[in-house]
Short mmCIF file of C-alpha atoms in Angstrom, two decimals:
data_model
loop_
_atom_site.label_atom_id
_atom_site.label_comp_id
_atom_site.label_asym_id
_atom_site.label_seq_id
_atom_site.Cartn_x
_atom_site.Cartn_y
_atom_site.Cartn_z
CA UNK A 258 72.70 -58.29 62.93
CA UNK A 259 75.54 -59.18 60.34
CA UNK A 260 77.72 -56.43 58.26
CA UNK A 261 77.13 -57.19 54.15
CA UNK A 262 80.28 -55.03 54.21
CA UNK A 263 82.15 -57.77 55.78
CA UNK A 264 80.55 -60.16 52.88
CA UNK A 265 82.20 -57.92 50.64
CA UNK A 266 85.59 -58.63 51.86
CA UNK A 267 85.45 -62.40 51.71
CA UNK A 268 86.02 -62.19 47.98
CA UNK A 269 89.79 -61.00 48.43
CA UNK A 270 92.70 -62.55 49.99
CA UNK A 271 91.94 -61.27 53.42
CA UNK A 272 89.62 -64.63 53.56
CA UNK A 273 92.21 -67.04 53.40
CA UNK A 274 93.68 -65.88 57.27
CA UNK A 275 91.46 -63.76 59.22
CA UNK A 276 88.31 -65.10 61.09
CA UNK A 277 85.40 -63.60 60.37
CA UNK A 278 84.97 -61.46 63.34
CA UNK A 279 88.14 -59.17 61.94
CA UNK A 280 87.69 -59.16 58.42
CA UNK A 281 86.18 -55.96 58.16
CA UNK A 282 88.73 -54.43 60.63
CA UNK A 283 91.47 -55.48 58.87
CA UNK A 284 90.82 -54.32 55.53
CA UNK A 285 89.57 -50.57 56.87
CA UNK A 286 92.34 -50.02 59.22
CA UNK A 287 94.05 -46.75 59.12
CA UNK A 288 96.44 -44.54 61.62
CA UNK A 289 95.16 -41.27 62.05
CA UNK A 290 97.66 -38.86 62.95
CA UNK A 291 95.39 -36.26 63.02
CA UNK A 292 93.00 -37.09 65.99
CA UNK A 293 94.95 -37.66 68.98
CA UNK A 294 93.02 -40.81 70.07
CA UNK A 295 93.11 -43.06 67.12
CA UNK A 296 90.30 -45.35 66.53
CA UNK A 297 90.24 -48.30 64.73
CA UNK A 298 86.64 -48.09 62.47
CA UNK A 299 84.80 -47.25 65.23
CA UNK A 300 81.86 -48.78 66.12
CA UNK A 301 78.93 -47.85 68.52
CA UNK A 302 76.54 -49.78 70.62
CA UNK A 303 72.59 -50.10 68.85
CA UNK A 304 70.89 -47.78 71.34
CA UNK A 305 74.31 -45.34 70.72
CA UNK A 306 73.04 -45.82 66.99
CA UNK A 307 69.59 -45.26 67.15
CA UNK A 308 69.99 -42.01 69.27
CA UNK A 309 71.93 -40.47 66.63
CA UNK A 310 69.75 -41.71 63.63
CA UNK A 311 66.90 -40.24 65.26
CA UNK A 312 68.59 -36.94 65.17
CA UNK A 313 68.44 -37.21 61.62
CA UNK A 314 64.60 -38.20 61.76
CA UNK A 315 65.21 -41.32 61.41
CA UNK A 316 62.42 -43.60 62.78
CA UNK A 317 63.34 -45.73 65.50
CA UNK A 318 61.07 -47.60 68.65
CA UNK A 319 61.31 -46.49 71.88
CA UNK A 320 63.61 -47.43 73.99
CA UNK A 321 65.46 -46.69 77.41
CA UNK A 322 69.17 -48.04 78.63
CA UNK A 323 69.75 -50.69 81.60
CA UNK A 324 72.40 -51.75 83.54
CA UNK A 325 70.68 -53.22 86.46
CA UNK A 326 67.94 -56.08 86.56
CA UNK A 327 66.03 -53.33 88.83
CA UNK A 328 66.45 -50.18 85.82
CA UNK A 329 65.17 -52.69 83.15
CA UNK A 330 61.93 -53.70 85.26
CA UNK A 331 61.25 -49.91 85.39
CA UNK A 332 62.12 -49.57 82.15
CA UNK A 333 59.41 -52.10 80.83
CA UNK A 334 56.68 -50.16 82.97
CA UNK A 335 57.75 -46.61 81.45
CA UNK A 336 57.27 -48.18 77.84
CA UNK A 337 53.70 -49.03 79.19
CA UNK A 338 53.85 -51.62 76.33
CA UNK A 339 52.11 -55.78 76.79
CA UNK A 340 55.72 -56.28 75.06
CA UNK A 341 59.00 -55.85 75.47
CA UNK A 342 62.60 -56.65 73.84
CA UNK A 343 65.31 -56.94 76.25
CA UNK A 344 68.75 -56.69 73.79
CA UNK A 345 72.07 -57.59 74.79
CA UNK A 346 74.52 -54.90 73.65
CA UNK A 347 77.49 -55.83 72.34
CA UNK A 348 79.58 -55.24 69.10
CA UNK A 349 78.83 -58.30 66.88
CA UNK A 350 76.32 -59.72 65.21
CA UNK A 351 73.77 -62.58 65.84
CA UNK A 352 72.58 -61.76 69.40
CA UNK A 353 69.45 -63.16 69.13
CA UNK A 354 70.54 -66.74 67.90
CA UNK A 355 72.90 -66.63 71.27
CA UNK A 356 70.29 -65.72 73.06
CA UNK A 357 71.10 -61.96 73.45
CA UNK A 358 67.51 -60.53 72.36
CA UNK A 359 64.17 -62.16 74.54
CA UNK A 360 60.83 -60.98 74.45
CA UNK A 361 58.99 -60.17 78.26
CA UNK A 362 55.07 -59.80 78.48
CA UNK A 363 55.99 -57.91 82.09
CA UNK A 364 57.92 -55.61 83.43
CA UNK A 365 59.11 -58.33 85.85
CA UNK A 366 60.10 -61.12 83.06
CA UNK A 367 61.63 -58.23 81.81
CA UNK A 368 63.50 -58.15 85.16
CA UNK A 369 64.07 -61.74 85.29
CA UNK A 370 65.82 -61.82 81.97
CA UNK A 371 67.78 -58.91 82.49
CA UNK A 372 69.03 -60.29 85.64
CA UNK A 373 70.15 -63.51 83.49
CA UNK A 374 71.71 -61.40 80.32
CA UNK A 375 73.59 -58.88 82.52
CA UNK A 376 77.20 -60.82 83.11
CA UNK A 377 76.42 -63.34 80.92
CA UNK A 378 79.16 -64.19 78.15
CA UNK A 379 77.31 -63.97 74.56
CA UNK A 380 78.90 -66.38 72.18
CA UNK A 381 77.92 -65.47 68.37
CA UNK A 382 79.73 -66.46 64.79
CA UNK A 383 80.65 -62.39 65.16
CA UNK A 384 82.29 -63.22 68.88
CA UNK A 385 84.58 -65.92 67.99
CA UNK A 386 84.29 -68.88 71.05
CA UNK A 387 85.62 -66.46 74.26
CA UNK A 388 82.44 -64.27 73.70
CA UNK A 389 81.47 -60.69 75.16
CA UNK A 390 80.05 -59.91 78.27
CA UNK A 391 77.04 -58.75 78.64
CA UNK A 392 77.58 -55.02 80.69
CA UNK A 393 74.46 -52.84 79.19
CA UNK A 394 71.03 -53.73 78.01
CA UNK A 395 68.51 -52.17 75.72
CA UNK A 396 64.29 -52.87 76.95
CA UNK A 397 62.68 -51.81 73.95
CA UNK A 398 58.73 -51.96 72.63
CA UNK A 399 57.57 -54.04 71.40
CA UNK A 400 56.37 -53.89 67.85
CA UNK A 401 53.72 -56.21 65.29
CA UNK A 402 55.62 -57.07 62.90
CA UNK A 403 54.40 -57.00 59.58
CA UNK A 404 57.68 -57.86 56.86
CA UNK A 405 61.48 -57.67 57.53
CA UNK A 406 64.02 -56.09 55.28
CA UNK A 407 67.57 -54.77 55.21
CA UNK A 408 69.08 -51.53 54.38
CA UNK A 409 72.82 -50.68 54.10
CA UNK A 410 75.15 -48.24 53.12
CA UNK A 411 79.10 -48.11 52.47
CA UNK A 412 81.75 -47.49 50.29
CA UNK A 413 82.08 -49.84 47.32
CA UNK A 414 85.44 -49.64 46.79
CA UNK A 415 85.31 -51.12 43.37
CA UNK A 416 83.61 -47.37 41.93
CA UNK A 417 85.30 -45.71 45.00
CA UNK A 418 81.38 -44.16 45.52
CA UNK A 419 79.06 -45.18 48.02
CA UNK A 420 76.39 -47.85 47.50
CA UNK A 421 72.99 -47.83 49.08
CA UNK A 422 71.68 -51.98 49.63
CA UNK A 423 68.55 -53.00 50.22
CA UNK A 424 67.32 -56.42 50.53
CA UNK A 425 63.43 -57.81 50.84
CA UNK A 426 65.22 -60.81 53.23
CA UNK A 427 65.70 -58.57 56.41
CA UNK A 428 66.47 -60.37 59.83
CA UNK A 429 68.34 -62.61 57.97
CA UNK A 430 72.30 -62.89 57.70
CA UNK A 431 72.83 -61.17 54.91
CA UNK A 432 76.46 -62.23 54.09
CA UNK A 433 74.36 -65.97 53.36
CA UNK A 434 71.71 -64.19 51.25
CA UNK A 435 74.92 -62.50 49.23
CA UNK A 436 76.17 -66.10 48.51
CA UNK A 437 72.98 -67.94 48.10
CA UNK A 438 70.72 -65.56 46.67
CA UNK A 439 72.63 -62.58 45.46
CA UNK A 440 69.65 -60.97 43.31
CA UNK A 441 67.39 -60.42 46.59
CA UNK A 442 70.45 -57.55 47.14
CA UNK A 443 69.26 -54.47 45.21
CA UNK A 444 72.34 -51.64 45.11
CA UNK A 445 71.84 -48.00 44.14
CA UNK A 446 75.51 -46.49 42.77
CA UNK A 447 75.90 -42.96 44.86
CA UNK A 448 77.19 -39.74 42.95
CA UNK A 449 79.10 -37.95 46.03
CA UNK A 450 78.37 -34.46 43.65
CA UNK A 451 74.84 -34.59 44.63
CA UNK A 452 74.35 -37.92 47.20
CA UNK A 453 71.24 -40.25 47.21
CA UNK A 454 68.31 -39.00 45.16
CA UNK A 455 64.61 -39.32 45.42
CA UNK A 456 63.84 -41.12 42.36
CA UNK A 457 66.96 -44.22 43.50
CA UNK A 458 64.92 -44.21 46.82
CA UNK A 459 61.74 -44.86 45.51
CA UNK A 460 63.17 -47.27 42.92
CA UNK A 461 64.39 -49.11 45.73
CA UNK A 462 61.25 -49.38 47.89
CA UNK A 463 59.59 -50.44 44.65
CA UNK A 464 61.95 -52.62 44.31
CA UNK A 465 61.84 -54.29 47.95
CA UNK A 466 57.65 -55.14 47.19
CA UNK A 467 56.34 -52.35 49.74
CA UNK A 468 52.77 -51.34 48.88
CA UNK A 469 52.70 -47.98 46.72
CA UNK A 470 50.93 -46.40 49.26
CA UNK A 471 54.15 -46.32 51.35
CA UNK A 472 56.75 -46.01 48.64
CA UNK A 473 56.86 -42.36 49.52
CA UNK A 474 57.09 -43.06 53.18
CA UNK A 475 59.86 -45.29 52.53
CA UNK A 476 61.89 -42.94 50.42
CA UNK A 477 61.67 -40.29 53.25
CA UNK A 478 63.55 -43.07 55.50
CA UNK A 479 66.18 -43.60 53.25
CA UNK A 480 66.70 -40.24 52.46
CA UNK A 481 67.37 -39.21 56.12
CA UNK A 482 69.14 -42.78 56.62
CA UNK A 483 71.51 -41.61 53.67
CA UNK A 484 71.53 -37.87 55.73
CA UNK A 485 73.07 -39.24 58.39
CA UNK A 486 75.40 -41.56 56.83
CA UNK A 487 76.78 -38.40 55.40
CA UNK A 488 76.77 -36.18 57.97
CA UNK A 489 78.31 -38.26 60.62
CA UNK A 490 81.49 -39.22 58.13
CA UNK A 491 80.24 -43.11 58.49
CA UNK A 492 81.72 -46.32 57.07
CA UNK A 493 78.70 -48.04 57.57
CA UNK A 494 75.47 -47.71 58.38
CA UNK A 495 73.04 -50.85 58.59
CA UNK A 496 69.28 -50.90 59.33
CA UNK A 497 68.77 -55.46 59.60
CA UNK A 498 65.79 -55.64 60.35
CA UNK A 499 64.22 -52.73 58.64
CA UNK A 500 60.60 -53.45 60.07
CA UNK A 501 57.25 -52.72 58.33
CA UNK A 502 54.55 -52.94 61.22
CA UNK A 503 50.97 -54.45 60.91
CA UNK A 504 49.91 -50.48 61.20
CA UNK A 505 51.59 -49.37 58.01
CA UNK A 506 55.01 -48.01 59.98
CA UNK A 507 58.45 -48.39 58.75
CA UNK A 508 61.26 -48.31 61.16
CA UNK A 509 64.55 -49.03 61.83
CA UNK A 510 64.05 -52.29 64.76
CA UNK A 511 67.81 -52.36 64.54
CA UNK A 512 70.99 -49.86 63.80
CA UNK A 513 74.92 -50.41 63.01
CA UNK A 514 76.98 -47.56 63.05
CA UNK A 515 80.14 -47.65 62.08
CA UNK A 516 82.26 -44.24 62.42
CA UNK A 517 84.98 -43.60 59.63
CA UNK A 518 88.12 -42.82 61.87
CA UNK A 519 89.70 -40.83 59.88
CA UNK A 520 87.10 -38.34 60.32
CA UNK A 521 86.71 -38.31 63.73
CA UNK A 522 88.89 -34.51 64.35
CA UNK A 523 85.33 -33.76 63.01
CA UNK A 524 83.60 -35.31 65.42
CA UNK A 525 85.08 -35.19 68.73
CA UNK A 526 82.26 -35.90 70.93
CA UNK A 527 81.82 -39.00 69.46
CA UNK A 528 85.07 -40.05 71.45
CA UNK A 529 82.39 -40.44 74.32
CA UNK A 530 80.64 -43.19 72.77
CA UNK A 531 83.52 -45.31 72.26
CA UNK A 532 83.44 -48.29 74.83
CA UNK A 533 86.90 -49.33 75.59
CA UNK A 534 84.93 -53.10 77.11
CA UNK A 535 84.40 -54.19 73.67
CA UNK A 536 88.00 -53.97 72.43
CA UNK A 537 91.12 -56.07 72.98
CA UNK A 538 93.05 -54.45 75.14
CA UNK A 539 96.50 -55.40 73.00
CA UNK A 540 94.19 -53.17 70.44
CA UNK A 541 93.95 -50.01 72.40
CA UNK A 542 97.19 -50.35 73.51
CA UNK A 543 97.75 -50.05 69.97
CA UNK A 544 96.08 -47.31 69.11
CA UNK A 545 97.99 -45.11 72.03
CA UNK A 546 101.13 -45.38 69.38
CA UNK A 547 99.04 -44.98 66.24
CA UNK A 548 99.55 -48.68 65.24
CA UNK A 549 97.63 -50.91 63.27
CA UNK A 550 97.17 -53.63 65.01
CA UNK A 551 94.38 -56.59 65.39
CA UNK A 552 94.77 -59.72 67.33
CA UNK A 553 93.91 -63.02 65.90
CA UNK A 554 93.88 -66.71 67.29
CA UNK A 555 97.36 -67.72 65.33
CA UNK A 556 100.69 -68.13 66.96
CA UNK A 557 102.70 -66.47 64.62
CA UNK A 558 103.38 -63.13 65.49
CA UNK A 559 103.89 -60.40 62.27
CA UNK A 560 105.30 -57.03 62.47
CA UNK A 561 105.20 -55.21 59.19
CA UNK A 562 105.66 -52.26 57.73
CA UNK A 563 103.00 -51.52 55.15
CA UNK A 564 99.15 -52.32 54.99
CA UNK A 565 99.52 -54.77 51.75
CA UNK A 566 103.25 -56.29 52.64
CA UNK A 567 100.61 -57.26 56.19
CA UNK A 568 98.30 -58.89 54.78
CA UNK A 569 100.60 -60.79 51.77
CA UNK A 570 102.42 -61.91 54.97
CA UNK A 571 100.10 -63.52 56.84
CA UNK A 572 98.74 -65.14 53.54
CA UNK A 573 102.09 -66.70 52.91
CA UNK A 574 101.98 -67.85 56.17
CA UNK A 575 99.12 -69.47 55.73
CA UNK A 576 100.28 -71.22 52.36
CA UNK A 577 103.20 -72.32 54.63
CA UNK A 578 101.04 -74.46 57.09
CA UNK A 579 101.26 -71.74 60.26
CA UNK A 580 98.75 -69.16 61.60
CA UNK A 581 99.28 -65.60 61.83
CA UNK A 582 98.66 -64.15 65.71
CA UNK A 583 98.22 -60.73 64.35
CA UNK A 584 97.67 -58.04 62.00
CA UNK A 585 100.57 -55.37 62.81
CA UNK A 586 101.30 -52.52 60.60
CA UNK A 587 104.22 -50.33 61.75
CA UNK A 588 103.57 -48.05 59.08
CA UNK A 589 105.50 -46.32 56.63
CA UNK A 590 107.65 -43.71 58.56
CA UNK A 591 107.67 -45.55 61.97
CA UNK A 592 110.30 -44.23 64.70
CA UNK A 593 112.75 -46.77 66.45
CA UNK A 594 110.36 -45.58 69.32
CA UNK A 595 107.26 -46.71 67.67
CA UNK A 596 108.83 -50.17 66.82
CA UNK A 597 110.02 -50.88 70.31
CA UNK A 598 106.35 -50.30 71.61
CA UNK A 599 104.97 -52.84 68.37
CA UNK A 600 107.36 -55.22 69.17
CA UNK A 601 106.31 -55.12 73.22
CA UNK A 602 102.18 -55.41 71.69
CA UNK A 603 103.21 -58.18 69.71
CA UNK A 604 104.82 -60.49 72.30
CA UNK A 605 102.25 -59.43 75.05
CA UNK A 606 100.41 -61.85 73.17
CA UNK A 607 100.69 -65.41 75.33
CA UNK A 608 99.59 -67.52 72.24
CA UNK A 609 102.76 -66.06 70.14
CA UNK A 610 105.41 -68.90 69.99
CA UNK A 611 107.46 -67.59 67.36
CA UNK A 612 108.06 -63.79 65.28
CA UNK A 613 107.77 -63.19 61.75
CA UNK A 614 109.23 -59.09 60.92
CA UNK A 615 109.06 -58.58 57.87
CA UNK A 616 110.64 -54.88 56.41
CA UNK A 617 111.10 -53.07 52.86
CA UNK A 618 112.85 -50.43 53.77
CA UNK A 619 111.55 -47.18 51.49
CA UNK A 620 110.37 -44.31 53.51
CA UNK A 621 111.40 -46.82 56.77
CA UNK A 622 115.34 -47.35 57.00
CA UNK A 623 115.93 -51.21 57.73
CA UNK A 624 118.93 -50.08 60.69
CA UNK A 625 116.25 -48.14 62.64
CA UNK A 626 113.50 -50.84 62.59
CA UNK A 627 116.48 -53.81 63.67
CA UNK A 628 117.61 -51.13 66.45
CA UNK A 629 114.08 -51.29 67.58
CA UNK A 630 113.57 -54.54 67.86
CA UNK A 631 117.11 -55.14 69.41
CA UNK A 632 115.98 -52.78 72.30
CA UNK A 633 112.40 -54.52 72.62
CA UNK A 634 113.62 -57.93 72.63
CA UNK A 635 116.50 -57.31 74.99
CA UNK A 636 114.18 -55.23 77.26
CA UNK A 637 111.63 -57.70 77.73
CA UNK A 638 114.08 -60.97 78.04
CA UNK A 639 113.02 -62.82 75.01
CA UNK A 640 113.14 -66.21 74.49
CA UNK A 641 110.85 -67.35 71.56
CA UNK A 642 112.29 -67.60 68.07
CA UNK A 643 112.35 -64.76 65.72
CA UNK A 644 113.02 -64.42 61.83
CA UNK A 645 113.77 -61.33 60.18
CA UNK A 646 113.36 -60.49 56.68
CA UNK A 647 114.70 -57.15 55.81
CA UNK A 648 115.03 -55.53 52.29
CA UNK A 649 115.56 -52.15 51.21
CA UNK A 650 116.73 -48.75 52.68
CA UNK A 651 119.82 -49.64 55.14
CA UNK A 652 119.62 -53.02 54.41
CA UNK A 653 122.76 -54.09 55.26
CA UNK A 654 123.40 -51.89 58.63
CA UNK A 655 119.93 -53.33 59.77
CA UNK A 656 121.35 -57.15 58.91
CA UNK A 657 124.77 -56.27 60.60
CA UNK A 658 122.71 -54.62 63.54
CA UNK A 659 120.11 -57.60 63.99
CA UNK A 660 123.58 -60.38 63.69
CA UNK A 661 125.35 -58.27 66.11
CA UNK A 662 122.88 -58.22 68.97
CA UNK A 663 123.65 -61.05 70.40
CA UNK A 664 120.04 -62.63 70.23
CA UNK A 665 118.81 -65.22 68.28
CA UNK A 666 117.79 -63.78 65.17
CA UNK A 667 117.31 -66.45 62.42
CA UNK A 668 117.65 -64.14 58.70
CA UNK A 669 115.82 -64.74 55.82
CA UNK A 670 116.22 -64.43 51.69
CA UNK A 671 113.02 -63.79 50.58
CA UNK A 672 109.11 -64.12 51.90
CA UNK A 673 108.75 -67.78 51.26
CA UNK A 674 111.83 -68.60 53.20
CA UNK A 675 110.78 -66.46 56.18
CA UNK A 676 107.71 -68.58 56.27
CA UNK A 677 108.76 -71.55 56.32
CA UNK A 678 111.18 -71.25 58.82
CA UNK A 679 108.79 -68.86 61.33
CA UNK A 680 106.33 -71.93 60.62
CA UNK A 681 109.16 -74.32 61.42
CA UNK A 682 109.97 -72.27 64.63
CA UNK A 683 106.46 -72.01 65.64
CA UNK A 684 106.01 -75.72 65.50
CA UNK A 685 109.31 -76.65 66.90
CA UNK A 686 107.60 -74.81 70.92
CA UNK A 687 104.95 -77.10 71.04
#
């Protein structure tokens, strides 16, 4: 299942430097200083998904969790169906073309595949080439399918309102059918005064082919899709495929739930369904401090302070010929605490061969992020190169702070000569 949200972001700059597995990520993160734990767009497992969309009466199939070979063969007898899905779980996309999703006509194929999946590492585009591994499995009925479509809602940040998709080429990736065949996507513009009406449903079932006879039935779907969207403070919420059976049912044969985290202080217990296996653990490290961080496959390490100076960093970067390691956002009004414990993330990364900081000192004074970074780097014994670009607040006691500290500092007068000589740096290790 693919994210048209993270279709959305290829059209700005983000595209040029982050792989495709973080794009979304990047552009949504956000500290949240007011839920203790701070999560990072969180996102749920599909049966996690579906148990909380059928709370809003949302359709879903039946299905029961595995974690043993032994609990998914019981599983398949319990559905009592001549069919069963056996579904990989795991946070990305395209399970089924790595071989994460596999029909069984018996409660013991159903065994026999589970006891292949479980431990397995599932490579998809969504996994990048190290995969996930495979901890928790989903046996599901089977269903006759009759037609495949896609539902999705998120923000559209163009009108700052929500936008309800729908597409008549479900199962597919939709990010491709955005590209290729953009008027398949049909979007309904949401007024937050008085959210998704009845008459926008039904326009987009009519809209998507279904017979009249189940227009109505598919309205009521989208309705109490849109419900839940609301109610759970979502970013996203994607139904790929949403299935129309051979017996005239419509249901949701797959869920994505993404949780907005800035409105999880609301939602507390959701904390429960967050599964700390499908993160980097450089991330949640991260997210202890309330930093913004994201790891990528460069080996140019960034420390930042501000969201856009981030990501206009690791596109010059780029333009320079090197590749960023990370997405790192100090933030705004970081403490020379909070810095020391970015600057330890960033180097805990072993593909990092040389560090790009890059300051404008407004609500952040430029002396309190160099006496950080002083204390980090001394701390930790490092060795690799580092180039500072400071501007702003304290500019000048940070400089004299950074030259006096008796590491190898390299300074640098302006963005484009901080990347070319962190790019120089970088190269110089190999």
């Amino acid at each position: 299942m693919s994210s048209f949200r993270e279709f959305c972001v290829l059209s700005c700059s983000v595209k040029k430097t982050l792989p495709q597995k973080t794009q979304k990520n990047a552009s949504t993160k956000r500290s949240n200083p007011g839920f203790q734990t701070s999560f990072t767009n969180m996102k749920i497992h599909e049966y996690q998904g579906k148990t909380l969309l059928k709370e809003y009466g949302v359709p879903v199939p039946r299905g029961i969790v595995a974690r043993t070979a032994d609990e998914a063969e019981a599983a398949a007898k319990e559905l009592g169906t001549d069919v069963v899905v056996v579904k990989a779980q795991i946070h990305a996309g395209g399970r089924g073309k790595g071989g994460g999703v596999k029909l069984a006509k018996s409660p013991a194929e159903a065994k026999e595949i589970a006891s292949q999946m479980l431990g397995m590492k599932l490579v998809t585009h969504q996994t990048g080439p190290e995969g996930r591994e495979v901890k928790t499995l989903l046996i599901e009925e089977g269903l006759p399918i009759d037609k495949e479509f896609y539902l999705g809602i998120t923000l559209d940040r163009i009108t700052g309102r929500n936008v309800f998709m729908a597409s008549s080429a479900g199962g597919m990736d939709i990010e491709k059918v955005a590209e290729e065949t953009p008027e398949l996507i049909l979007k309904e513009t949401i007024d937050p005064s008085v959210g998704l009406r009845p008459f926008q449903a039904r326009k987009l079932a009519f809209g998507l082919g279904l017979p009249g006879e189940l227009v109505n039935q598919a309205a009521k779907f989208m309705l109490a899709l849109y419900d839940a969207y609301e109610k759970m403070d979502a970013s996203l919420v994607e139904i790929n495929p949403f299935l129309l059976t051979k017996d005239g049912r419509l249901i949701a044969l797959d869920a994505k739930v993404n949780f907005d985290d800035n409105a999880m202080f609301r939602h507390k217990n959701y904390a429960e369904l967050r599964d700390l296996n499908e993160e980097e653990p450089l991330e949640i490290e991260a997210s202890k401090y309330d930093l913004n961080y994201i790891k990528l496959d460069g080996n140019i390490g960034c420390m930042v302070n501000g969201a856009g100076l981030a990501m206009a960093t690791m596109d010059i970067i780029k333009l320079a010929g090197g590749e960023p390691a990370n997405f790192l956002d100090v933030g705004g009004g970081a403490s020379q605490e909070r810095v020391e414990q970015a600057f330890k993330i960033l180097l805990a990364d072993d593909n990092v061969k040389a560090v790009l900081i890059n300051i404008f000192g407004g609500i952040v004074r430029c002396d309190m992020v160099a006496n950080g970074v002083v204390a980090a780097a001394k701390n930790l014994g490092v060795s690799i190169p580092i180039v500072a670009r400071l501007e702003g607040t304290n500019v000048e006691e940070g400089r004299r702070v950074l030259r006096d500290s008796g590491i190898n500092i390299l300074t640098a007068e302006g963005m484009n000569d901080a990347a070319e000589k962190v790019v120089s740096a970088a190269n110089a290790e190999f």
